[in-house]
Structures are given as structure tokens and as C-alpha cells.
Tab-separated table of C-alpha atoms and ligand atoms in Angstrom:
chain	number	residue	atom	x	y	z
A	1	UNK	CA	65.925	-3.929	-94.794
A	2	UNK	CA	69.228	-2.016	-94.536
A	3	UNK	CA	71.796	-3.448	-92.077
A	4	UNK	CA	72.267	-1.647	-88.748
A	5	UNK	CA	75.966	-1.040	-89.450
A	6	UNK	CA	74.982	1.456	-92.174
A	7	UNK	CA	72.917	3.651	-89.850
A	8	UNK	CA	75.614	6.025	-88.695
A	9	UNK	CA	77.989	6.051	-91.635
A	10	UNK	CA	78.624	9.653	-92.652
A	11	UNK	CA	77.909	10.348	-96.317
A	12	UNK	CA	80.924	11.870	-98.021
A	13	UNK	CA	80.059	15.557	-97.825
A	14	UNK	CA	83.066	16.232	-100.035
A	15	UNK	CA	81.613	14.150	-102.871
A	16	UNK	CA	78.483	16.296	-102.635
A	17	UNK	CA	80.546	19.480	-102.800
A	18	UNK	CA	82.546	18.121	-105.710
A	19	UNK	CA	79.322	17.725	-107.694
A	20	UNK	CA	78.760	21.496	-107.330
A	21	UNK	CA	82.436	22.303	-107.844
A	22	UNK	CA	82.682	20.315	-111.083
A	23	UNK	CA	81.004	23.246	-112.846
A	24	UNK	CA	83.915	24.645	-114.931
A	25	UNK	CA	82.939	28.222	-114.027
A	26	UNK	CA	83.702	27.555	-110.368
A	27	UNK	CA	87.201	28.034	-108.952
A	28	UNK	CA	87.459	24.922	-106.826
A	29	UNK	CA	89.722	24.606	-103.797
A	30	UNK	CA	87.401	21.785	-102.726
A	31	UNK	CA	88.752	18.592	-104.246
A	32	UNK	CA	91.728	16.538	-103.212
A	33	UNK	CA	92.783	15.973	-106.781
A	34	UNK	CA	96.344	15.857	-108.094
A	35	UNK	CA	97.184	18.248	-110.936
A	36	UNK	CA	96.221	16.306	-114.115
A	37	UNK	CA	98.678	18.354	-116.190
A	38	UNK	CA	101.402	16.355	-114.434
A	39	UNK	CA	100.051	12.890	-115.176
A	40	UNK	CA	102.577	10.847	-117.204
A	41	UNK	CA	100.029	10.189	-119.958
A	42	UNK	CA	102.408	9.289	-122.743
A	43	UNK	CA	104.631	7.158	-120.529
A	44	UNK	CA	101.651	5.186	-119.210
A	45	UNK	CA	100.447	4.713	-122.791
A	46	UNK	CA	103.856	3.371	-123.793
A	47	UNK	CA	103.992	1.122	-120.723
A	48	UNK	CA	100.588	-0.285	-121.476
A	49	UNK	CA	101.453	-0.956	-125.151
A	50	UNK	CA	104.519	-2.817	-123.965
A	51	UNK	CA	102.554	-4.955	-121.502
A	52	UNK	CA	99.988	-5.870	-124.157
A	53	UNK	CA	102.533	-6.657	-126.834
A	54	UNK	CA	104.919	-8.603	-124.606
A	55	UNK	CA	102.590	-10.441	-122.224
A	56	UNK	CA	98.960	-9.574	-123.057
A	57	UNK	CA	97.421	-12.958	-122.289
A	58	UNK	CA	98.868	-13.210	-118.831
A	59	UNK	CA	98.131	-9.531	-118.082
A	60	UNK	CA	94.428	-10.138	-118.735
A	61	UNK	CA	94.230	-13.202	-116.453
A	62	UNK	CA	93.178	-13.523	-112.766
A	63	UNK	CA	96.067	-13.130	-110.363
A	64	UNK	CA	97.137	-13.512	-106.719
A	65	UNK	CA	95.505	-11.664	-103.834
A	66	UNK	CA	98.851	-10.406	-102.469
A	67	UNK	CA	99.560	-8.490	-105.669
A	68	UNK	CA	102.153	-8.620	-108.478
A	69	UNK	CA	105.424	-9.734	-106.866
A	70	UNK	CA	107.757	-7.445	-108.881
A	71	UNK	CA	105.623	-4.459	-107.835
A	72	UNK	CA	105.835	-5.520	-104.166
A	73	UNK	CA	109.599	-5.947	-104.592
A	74	UNK	CA	109.807	-2.443	-106.070
A	75	UNK	CA	107.956	-0.963	-103.062
A	76	UNK	CA	110.133	-2.926	-100.639
A	77	UNK	CA	113.347	-1.738	-102.360
A	78	UNK	CA	112.119	1.865	-102.372
A	79	UNK	CA	111.509	1.775	-98.597
A	80	UNK	CA	115.064	0.513	-98.165
A	81	UNK	CA	116.529	3.137	-100.491
A	82	UNK	CA	114.571	6.141	-99.215
A	83	UNK	CA	114.198	5.402	-95.513
A	84	UNK	CA	116.470	2.460	-94.808
A	85	UNK	CA	113.321	0.598	-93.772
A	86	UNK	CA	113.358	-3.192	-93.945
A	87	UNK	CA	109.947	-4.239	-95.201
A	88	UNK	CA	109.983	-7.503	-97.137
A	89	UNK	CA	107.728	-8.012	-100.185
A	90	UNK	CA	105.889	-10.651	-98.093
A	91	UNK	CA	104.818	-7.908	-95.708
A	92	UNK	CA	103.171	-5.913	-98.505
A	93	UNK	CA	99.642	-6.337	-99.860
A	94	UNK	CA	98.663	-4.416	-102.996
A	95	UNK	CA	95.235	-2.834	-102.531
A	96	UNK	CA	92.694	-1.036	-104.648
A	97	UNK	CA	94.042	2.351	-103.558
A	98	UNK	CA	95.069	2.917	-99.953
A	99	UNK	CA	91.382	3.575	-99.272
A	100	UNK	CA	90.762	-0.168	-99.549
A	101	UNK	CA	93.616	-0.661	-97.101
A	102	UNK	CA	91.668	1.392	-94.552
A	103	UNK	CA	88.555	-0.700	-95.056
A	104	UNK	CA	90.466	-3.997	-94.775
A	105	UNK	CA	92.261	-2.856	-91.634
A	106	UNK	CA	88.946	-1.785	-90.112
A	107	UNK	CA	87.493	-5.187	-90.953
A	108	UNK	CA	90.318	-7.232	-89.435
A	109	UNK	CA	91.160	-5.024	-86.434
A	110	UNK	CA	88.056	-3.241	-85.149
A	111	UNK	CA	85.367	-4.910	-83.046
A	112	UNK	CA	82.273	-3.057	-81.820
A	113	UNK	CA	83.238	-0.229	-79.412
A	114	UNK	CA	87.002	-0.719	-79.777
A	115	UNK	CA	88.866	2.499	-78.996
A	116	UNK	CA	90.282	4.217	-82.103
A	117	UNK	CA	92.271	7.441	-81.878
A	118	UNK	CA	91.948	9.739	-84.854
A	119	UNK	CA	93.335	13.186	-85.554
A	120	UNK	CA	91.099	16.210	-85.058
A	121	UNK	CA	90.504	17.241	-87.827
A	122	UNK	CA	90.794	13.775	-89.392
A	123	UNK	CA	90.739	12.197	-92.843
A	124	UNK	CA	87.116	11.772	-93.844
A	125	UNK	CA	87.760	8.556	-95.780
A	126	UNK	CA	89.176	6.899	-92.658
A	127	UNK	CA	86.304	8.114	-90.485
A	128	UNK	CA	83.938	6.652	-93.063
A	129	UNK	CA	85.810	3.347	-93.480
A	130	UNK	CA	86.282	2.713	-89.737
A	131	UNK	CA	82.728	3.817	-88.810
A	132	UNK	CA	81.493	0.704	-90.619
A	133	UNK	CA	82.973	-1.406	-87.786
A	134	UNK	CA	81.420	0.677	-85.019
A	135	UNK	CA	84.461	1.879	-83.028
A	136	UNK	CA	84.549	4.356	-80.165
A	137	UNK	CA	86.443	7.277	-81.711
A	138	UNK	CA	88.823	9.348	-79.580
A	139	UNK	CA	89.745	12.486	-81.552
A	140	UNK	CA	93.062	14.096	-80.604
A	141	UNK	CA	93.733	17.747	-81.519
A	142	UNK	CA	96.361	18.675	-84.091
A	143	UNK	CA	98.877	21.428	-83.418
A	144	UNK	CA	101.321	22.900	-85.935
A	145	UNK	CA	103.880	20.145	-85.223
A	146	UNK	CA	101.577	17.151	-84.839
A	147	UNK	CA	99.075	15.838	-82.313
A	148	UNK	CA	98.700	17.419	-78.877
A	149	UNK	CA	100.838	15.029	-76.801
A	150	UNK	CA	99.102	15.850	-73.517
A	151	UNK	CA	95.702	15.027	-74.967
A	152	UNK	CA	97.054	11.856	-76.578
A	153	UNK	CA	98.580	10.690	-73.297
A	154	UNK	CA	95.377	11.396	-71.348
A	155	UNK	CA	93.271	9.513	-73.891
A	156	UNK	CA	95.571	6.503	-73.849
A	157	UNK	CA	95.939	6.431	-70.075
A	158	UNK	CA	92.216	6.648	-69.397
A	159	UNK	CA	90.657	4.484	-72.076
A	160	UNK	CA	90.964	1.053	-73.626
A	161	UNK	CA	92.457	2.108	-76.934
A	162	UNK	CA	93.294	-0.428	-79.627
A	163	UNK	CA	94.739	1.694	-82.384
A	164	UNK	CA	95.752	5.164	-83.457
A	165	UNK	CA	95.280	6.180	-87.083
A	166	UNK	CA	97.330	9.181	-88.200
A	167	UNK	CA	98.882	10.934	-91.195
A	168	UNK	CA	102.274	12.284	-90.042
A	169	UNK	CA	103.195	13.920	-93.386
A	170	UNK	CA	101.200	16.840	-94.851
A	171	UNK	CA	98.052	15.631	-93.208
A	172	UNK	CA	94.699	15.646	-94.959
A	173	UNK	CA	92.919	17.972	-94.262
A	174	UNK	CA	95.301	20.258	-92.322
A	175	UNK	CA	98.639	20.088	-94.171
A	176	UNK	CA	100.365	19.570	-90.771
A	177	UNK	CA	103.569	17.473	-90.470
A	178	UNK	CA	104.588	15.816	-87.194
A	179	UNK	CA	107.959	16.927	-85.800
A	180	UNK	CA	110.682	14.328	-85.218
A	181	UNK	CA	110.316	14.810	-81.428
A	182	UNK	CA	106.600	14.026	-81.567
A	183	UNK	CA	107.184	10.974	-83.770
A	184	UNK	CA	109.617	9.622	-81.184
A	185	UNK	CA	107.313	10.410	-78.264
A	186	UNK	CA	104.317	8.818	-80.008
A	187	UNK	CA	106.313	5.674	-80.764
A	188	UNK	CA	107.424	5.397	-77.120
A	189	UNK	CA	103.939	5.970	-75.747
A	190	UNK	CA	102.220	3.532	-78.096
A	191	UNK	CA	104.883	0.911	-77.527
A	192	UNK	CA	104.503	1.174	-73.759
A	193	UNK	CA	100.694	0.979	-73.913
A	194	UNK	CA	100.514	-1.646	-76.653
A	195	UNK	CA	98.493	0.533	-79.024
A	196	UNK	CA	98.845	-0.198	-82.757
A	197	UNK	CA	99.770	2.729	-85.014
A	198	UNK	CA	98.313	2.899	-88.518
A	199	UNK	CA	100.439	5.368	-90.449
A	200	UNK	CA	98.788	6.632	-93.621
A	201	UNK	CA	101.359	8.184	-95.954
A	202	UNK	CA	99.926	9.034	-99.375
A	203	UNK	CA	101.623	12.463	-99.473
A	204	UNK	CA	105.034	11.739	-97.894
A	205	UNK	CA	106.977	11.925	-101.165
A	206	UNK	CA	105.391	15.273	-102.066
A	207	UNK	CA	107.766	17.298	-99.891
A	208	UNK	CA	108.722	20.619	-101.462
A	209	UNK	CA	110.560	22.236	-98.550
A	210	UNK	CA	112.201	21.247	-95.245
A	211	UNK	CA	113.988	18.016	-94.366
A	212	UNK	CA	112.484	14.544	-94.721
A	213	UNK	CA	111.354	12.950	-91.456
A	214	UNK	CA	111.533	9.294	-90.525
A	215	UNK	CA	108.281	7.375	-90.609
A	216	UNK	CA	106.852	6.208	-87.296
A	217	UNK	CA	107.230	2.616	-88.539
A	218	UNK	CA	110.983	3.110	-88.386
A	219	UNK	CA	110.617	3.531	-84.591
A	220	UNK	CA	107.820	0.965	-84.294
A	221	UNK	CA	108.577	-1.922	-86.688
A	222	UNK	CA	105.381	-3.782	-85.738
A	223	UNK	CA	103.132	-0.918	-86.787
A	224	UNK	CA	101.178	-0.614	-90.039
A	225	UNK	CA	102.067	1.660	-92.935
A	226	UNK	CA	99.773	2.537	-95.843
A	227	UNK	CA	101.092	3.819	-99.158
A	228	UNK	CA	99.667	4.867	-102.506
A	229	UNK	CA	100.616	5.610	-106.107
A	230	UNK	CA	97.607	7.933	-106.454
A	231	UNK	CA	99.402	11.183	-105.723
A	232	UNK	CA	102.780	10.339	-107.277
A	233	UNK	CA	101.647	8.624	-110.496
A	234	UNK	CA	97.863	8.506	-111.025
A	235	UNK	CA	94.801	7.914	-108.837
A	236	UNK	CA	92.757	6.185	-111.540
A	237	UNK	CA	95.129	3.200	-111.532
A	238	UNK	CA	93.737	2.591	-108.003
A	239	UNK	CA	96.985	1.186	-106.647
A	240	UNK	CA	97.994	1.424	-103.011
A	241	UNK	CA	99.363	-0.957	-100.413
A	242	UNK	CA	99.385	-2.087	-96.808
A	243	UNK	CA	102.782	-2.808	-95.220
A	244	UNK	CA	102.159	-4.749	-92.025
A	245	UNK	CA	103.480	-7.590	-89.872
A	246	UNK	CA	102.516	-11.064	-91.125
A	247	UNK	CA	99.912	-11.662	-88.389
A	248	UNK	CA	97.885	-8.644	-89.530
A	249	UNK	CA	98.619	-8.984	-93.242
A	250	UNK	CA	97.446	-12.623	-93.378
A	251	UNK	CA	94.021	-11.566	-92.139
A	252	UNK	CA	93.914	-8.619	-94.561
A	253	UNK	CA	94.604	-11.054	-97.409
A	254	UNK	CA	91.650	-13.225	-96.360
A	255	UNK	CA	89.414	-10.153	-96.058
A	256	UNK	CA	90.560	-8.955	-99.474
A	257	UNK	CA	89.844	-12.344	-101.049
A	258	UNK	CA	86.280	-12.080	-99.783
A	259	UNK	CA	86.024	-8.543	-101.087
A	260	UNK	CA	87.510	-8.552	-104.602
A	261	UNK	CA	89.879	-11.570	-105.022
A	262	UNK	CA	92.735	-9.270	-106.035
A	263	UNK	CA	93.609	-5.737	-107.117
A	264	UNK	CA	93.274	-4.950	-110.842
A	265	UNK	CA	96.148	-6.973	-112.297
A	266	UNK	CA	96.360	-5.112	-115.604
A	267	UNK	CA	96.759	-1.866	-113.712
A	268	UNK	CA	99.575	-3.392	-111.606
A	269	UNK	CA	101.377	-4.655	-114.707
A	270	UNK	CA	101.151	-1.290	-116.475
A	271	UNK	CA	102.342	0.599	-113.411
A	272	UNK	CA	105.259	-1.764	-112.914
A	273	UNK	CA	106.261	-1.366	-116.579
A	274	UNK	CA	106.072	2.411	-116.160
A	275	UNK	CA	108.249	2.253	-113.033
A	276	UNK	CA	110.792	0.043	-114.814
A	277	UNK	CA	111.093	2.292	-117.869
A	278	UNK	CA	111.006	5.705	-116.144
A	279	UNK	CA	112.660	7.478	-113.241
A	280	UNK	CA	109.988	8.003	-110.576
A	281	UNK	CA	112.158	10.460	-108.628
A	282	UNK	CA	112.422	12.751	-111.661
A	283	UNK	CA	108.668	12.621	-112.084
A	284	UNK	CA	108.060	13.413	-108.406
A	285	UNK	CA	110.462	16.397	-108.654
A	286	UNK	CA	108.255	17.873	-111.382
A	287	UNK	CA	105.179	17.449	-109.204
A	288	UNK	CA	106.763	18.998	-106.117
A	289	UNK	CA	108.154	21.975	-108.091
A	290	UNK	CA	104.673	22.748	-109.406
A	291	UNK	CA	102.919	22.230	-106.055
A	292	UNK	CA	105.461	24.464	-104.325
A	293	UNK	CA	104.689	27.237	-106.785
A	294	UNK	CA	100.940	26.773	-106.289
A	295	UNK	CA	101.312	26.676	-102.513
A	296	UNK	CA	103.480	29.825	-102.546
A	297	UNK	CA	100.879	31.703	-104.585
A	298	UNK	CA	98.163	30.611	-102.155
A	299	UNK	CA	100.170	31.694	-99.089
A	300	UNK	CA	101.067	35.035	-100.718
A	301	UNK	CA	97.445	35.667	-101.740
A	302	UNK	CA	96.215	34.887	-98.232
A	303	UNK	CA	98.838	37.277	-96.825
A	304	UNK	CA	97.823	39.992	-99.253
A	305	UNK	CA	94.034	39.720	-99.165
A	306	UNK	CA	92.822	38.018	-95.963
A	307	UNK	CA	92.412	39.999	-92.726
A	308	UNK	CA	95.224	39.453	-90.206
A	309	UNK	CA	93.072	37.591	-87.672
A	310	UNK	CA	92.763	34.539	-89.897
A	311	UNK	CA	95.154	31.689	-89.123
A	312	UNK	CA	96.480	29.263	-91.682
A	313	UNK	CA	98.942	26.377	-91.879
A	314	UNK	CA	102.005	26.624	-94.126
A	315	UNK	CA	102.465	23.077	-95.435
A	316	UNK	CA	105.938	21.842	-96.412
A	317	UNK	CA	104.409	19.441	-98.902
A	318	UNK	CA	101.211	17.733	-99.973
A	319	UNK	CA	98.134	19.378	-101.414
A	320	UNK	CA	96.219	21.174	-98.641
A	321	UNK	CA	96.237	24.251	-96.473
A	322	UNK	CA	93.967	24.704	-93.440
A	323	UNK	CA	92.300	27.945	-92.435
A	324	UNK	CA	90.977	28.869	-88.992
A	325	UNK	CA	88.512	31.768	-88.960
A	326	UNK	CA	88.094	33.978	-85.897
A	327	UNK	CA	85.465	32.834	-83.381
A	328	UNK	CA	81.968	33.801	-84.387
A	329	UNK	CA	82.597	33.424	-88.107
A	330	UNK	CA	80.967	30.434	-89.790
A	331	UNK	CA	82.775	28.425	-92.452
A	332	UNK	CA	79.449	26.920	-93.619
A	333	UNK	CA	78.024	30.414	-94.188
A	334	UNK	CA	81.206	31.479	-95.943
A	335	UNK	CA	80.904	28.377	-98.120
A	336	UNK	CA	77.340	29.236	-99.179
A	337	UNK	CA	78.305	32.808	-100.061
A	338	UNK	CA	81.504	31.717	-101.829
A	339	UNK	CA	79.649	29.242	-104.039
A	340	UNK	CA	77.308	32.064	-105.139
A	341	UNK	CA	80.410	34.042	-106.135
A	342	UNK	CA	81.999	31.105	-107.955
A	343	UNK	CA	84.472	29.708	-105.398
A	344	UNK	CA	84.293	26.305	-103.664
A	345	UNK	CA	86.187	24.872	-100.686
A	346	UNK	CA	85.455	22.306	-97.984
A	347	UNK	CA	84.147	23.611	-94.651
A	348	UNK	CA	85.879	21.870	-91.728
A	349	UNK	CA	82.794	20.279	-90.120
A	350	UNK	CA	82.874	16.850	-91.808
A	351	UNK	CA	86.484	16.324	-90.685
A	352	UNK	CA	85.492	16.227	-87.011
A	353	UNK	CA	83.935	13.348	-85.101
A	354	UNK	CA	81.905	14.274	-82.014
A	355	UNK	CA	82.472	17.980	-82.623
A	356	UNK	CA	80.501	20.760	-84.253
A	357	UNK	CA	83.318	23.202	-84.869
A	358	UNK	CA	82.428	25.560	-87.725
A	359	UNK	CA	85.393	27.951	-87.878
A	360	UNK	CA	87.759	25.936	-90.057
A	361	UNK	CA	88.048	25.057	-93.735
A	362	UNK	CA	90.305	23.170	-96.155
A	363	UNK	CA	91.828	24.657	-99.281
A	364	UNK	CA	93.386	22.494	-101.998
A	365	UNK	CA	96.104	24.127	-104.099
A	366	UNK	CA	97.313	21.276	-106.336
A	367	UNK	CA	94.486	21.380	-108.858
A	368	UNK	CA	94.044	25.149	-109.333
A	369	UNK	CA	96.087	27.419	-111.628
A	370	UNK	CA	98.159	30.203	-110.055
A	371	UNK	CA	95.898	32.805	-111.614
A	372	UNK	CA	92.753	31.163	-110.228
A	373	UNK	CA	94.338	30.729	-106.799
A	374	UNK	CA	94.820	34.502	-106.625
A	375	UNK	CA	91.333	35.224	-107.973
A	376	UNK	CA	89.641	32.708	-105.677
A	377	UNK	CA	91.400	33.931	-102.534
A	378	UNK	CA	90.547	37.541	-103.397
A	379	UNK	CA	86.868	36.629	-103.848
A	380	UNK	CA	86.839	34.785	-100.513
A	381	UNK	CA	88.521	37.702	-98.781
A	382	UNK	CA	85.837	40.149	-99.978
A	383	UNK	CA	83.138	37.918	-98.501
A	384	UNK	CA	85.084	37.562	-95.241
A	385	UNK	CA	85.693	41.310	-94.955
A	386	UNK	CA	82.366	42.720	-96.038
A	387	UNK	CA	79.628	40.140	-95.428
B	401	LIG	C1	95.046	10.570	-96.080
B	401	LIG	C2	94.522	9.780	-97.221
B	401	LIG	N1	94.515	8.450	-97.138
B	401	LIG	C3	94.074	7.690	-98.150
B	401	LIG	C4	93.570	8.267	-99.311
B	401	LIG	C5	93.061	7.355	-100.379
B	401	LIG	O1	93.854	7.401	-101.498
B	401	LIG	P1	93.914	6.252	-102.585
B	401	LIG	O2	92.816	5.270	-102.278
B	401	LIG	O3	93.704	6.927	-103.895
B	401	LIG	O4	95.252	5.634	-102.459
B	401	LIG	C6	93.544	9.648	-99.436
B	401	LIG	C7	93.004	10.276	-100.650
B	401	LIG	O5	92.869	11.435	-100.808
B	401	LIG	C8	94.039	10.431	-98.362
B	401	LIG	O6	94.036	11.768	-98.397
């Protein structure tokens, strides 16, 4: 009865963990949730009142598949202002979160057994979305400054690869950011070999230290860039976008029509009103100041409590930190023991394709108070040291 394409789709292990972690007595480093204390609740309420009172009838009507033009113009102007990137509103499609962008791109780009490079560890939502279209995955290891260039070159030189999906800023799950040198090298290599880059950038604006780096699209104008308002305004609005050349975008628009006709128009109108009436940069500064504090507490706690043979990334932005346990230690076992003691995190296993590595884990710091970060890390360290 069930279609073959569903046979090998991984279930979101994280969703399962989140069910356990939603117990308020658990200190949860598991989710990928923004800090709700920073949501602009009142401003969104005011924006929505304004939309209803000024243009309610139109805001409740069907709309275009491409998305609300003023919102696409806003995104286009922001690319120009922040990165000097020329992306016209016609090259932007508003999607139901950037997650839908991944599904649409999979649908229009991936045929059975097409070669798809993905980071190792990789974003689970992309693995899930692309798996639907039955690609041949080629995982490429992440180092502290981006993908392992030797591995990437070998993969590309020895296989028919169609696309490379990566997250160059504060990657999920590892927190790693690609260096400028690696961005340039990747762009050169992909250009030479005619491999499409899909650059997923939901965290790029959440930089709390270090200098901003150019997006890979600025070196490769024909590549694809995904963006999202989930982490900088609110995820429940479900508003993201695909920025892509017309040839790809046209097909995404057709695929989106078949899927949902258009992204929630009311949500787009409210967000646009919010963006018009408020200063997004000021709002993002509040988020990054808080996340920096939370990240610093997590790094300090790890330094204080964890044994010295445990490695961890020190993200310059975003919401995650990645731990590597010494060989022989199991993150799944640590997870089971930690849950008993009231702490949740995500073991690394689901982030790997074709790999059974069990020595890594992801910690989220954006949605945990400073006090609980300290407590949770101390509890984990006791299990690591004495179990
Ligand atoms: C790397 C990455 N891409 C895409 C998404 C999807 O985000 P959204 O659909 O809310 O825009 C997430 C969410 O956590 C993510 O981490």
C-alpha cells in the first residue's frame, strides 16, 4: 500500500527525543529552538492588528505562488545592504519555512541515484527531505574551518555528483563555520566541475563574535541560497525563501503550486508589516547578545566540569555546540543515563548517513537558561566521569 519512496526515509529521531524532553523537569539541550523570551510578541501583535484594520479582506484572500512582492523586495534589498549581493525579487520564492525549500529543491533537482554531497555530520531535515528522491549521498567530513577539502575533491573527481548541500555559517548540528579560504576553494572546485551548491543559511545573521564571511553565492552567482525568518523573528510564522537562478526557480514555483498553491499569505503580510515598523537589526542584536552569553556559559561549564579528553566546537554564532567523546565512549549510552538524571541532548548518530559513529553529540544553548546550562553540564560530566 505505501509507496516505495517511503521505505528508507529516516524518521526524525530528534522529534522523538523532543517528546521526552518536553517534560518541564528535564533540562533540554536537545531541541533546535530559538529562545522564546526574545520573540517580538507585542510587535507582531501590533503588526497583525494593523494588517487586519488596514487591509483585512485582501490579507485573508488567496495569493501568488511566488510570495508577497514587498516581502521579496525586502529580502532582495537586505542581501544588497548586508552582502552587496544582487538578487532580484524575481529570483526569490517565499516558502513555508526553508524546510519546504529543501523539499522543493529535492523534487526539481534530484533523480534516482543522483550524487548529492552532504556534510558529515549533516542537517537531519535535509537528509530526510532529499532521501525522498532517492539520491546517492556522499558525506564529506567537517573540520573546524569547514569541509575537508581533500575528501571533497576526491568525491567530486571520482563520482558523478550533481549537487552539494552545505551550511557554511554555524552549521547544524556542529556549530562549524567555513573559513573564507575554504569558501573560495569550494566555489572554484564546484564551478570547474559543474556541481550546483545549495547554501542553507538560517543562522548566518546570528553571529556573536568574529567577522562576517561572504556567502558562497557571492563567488558562485548561479548557486542556490536558502534563507529563513525562523531564527531571527519567529519559526511559527513558517516563512523562509529560496534564492535561485530563474531556470531552477521556475520549476520550484511549479512544484510549490502542486504542493500548497502558496505560502500562508496572512503570515507574510504580518511579517512584512513587522519589518516595516521595526528595526530588524536592533532585534537581531538582542538575540545575539543573549546567545553569546548562553554560549559562553556552556563553554565555561564544559571547561570546568568535563574531563580534558573531550573535544568541543566553539561556535561564533548560531545555536549549537558539538561534542566529540573519546573513542570507546558511547553517546547513545550517555543519552540514556542523562535522561534518567534529567538532562536531554541529541546523540550524533542520526546526523550521519552511511555511518554508525556513536562518539558525538549536539548541545543546543539558545533555549536553556544560564543556570540550567551549568546544572545540565555538571550532571552530564558526573555521568561521563563516573559511569
Ligand atoms: C540548517 C537548517 N536548515 C533549515 C531549517 C528549517 O528551518 P525553517 O523551515 O524553520 O526555516 C533548519 C531548522 O532548524 C536548519 O537548522
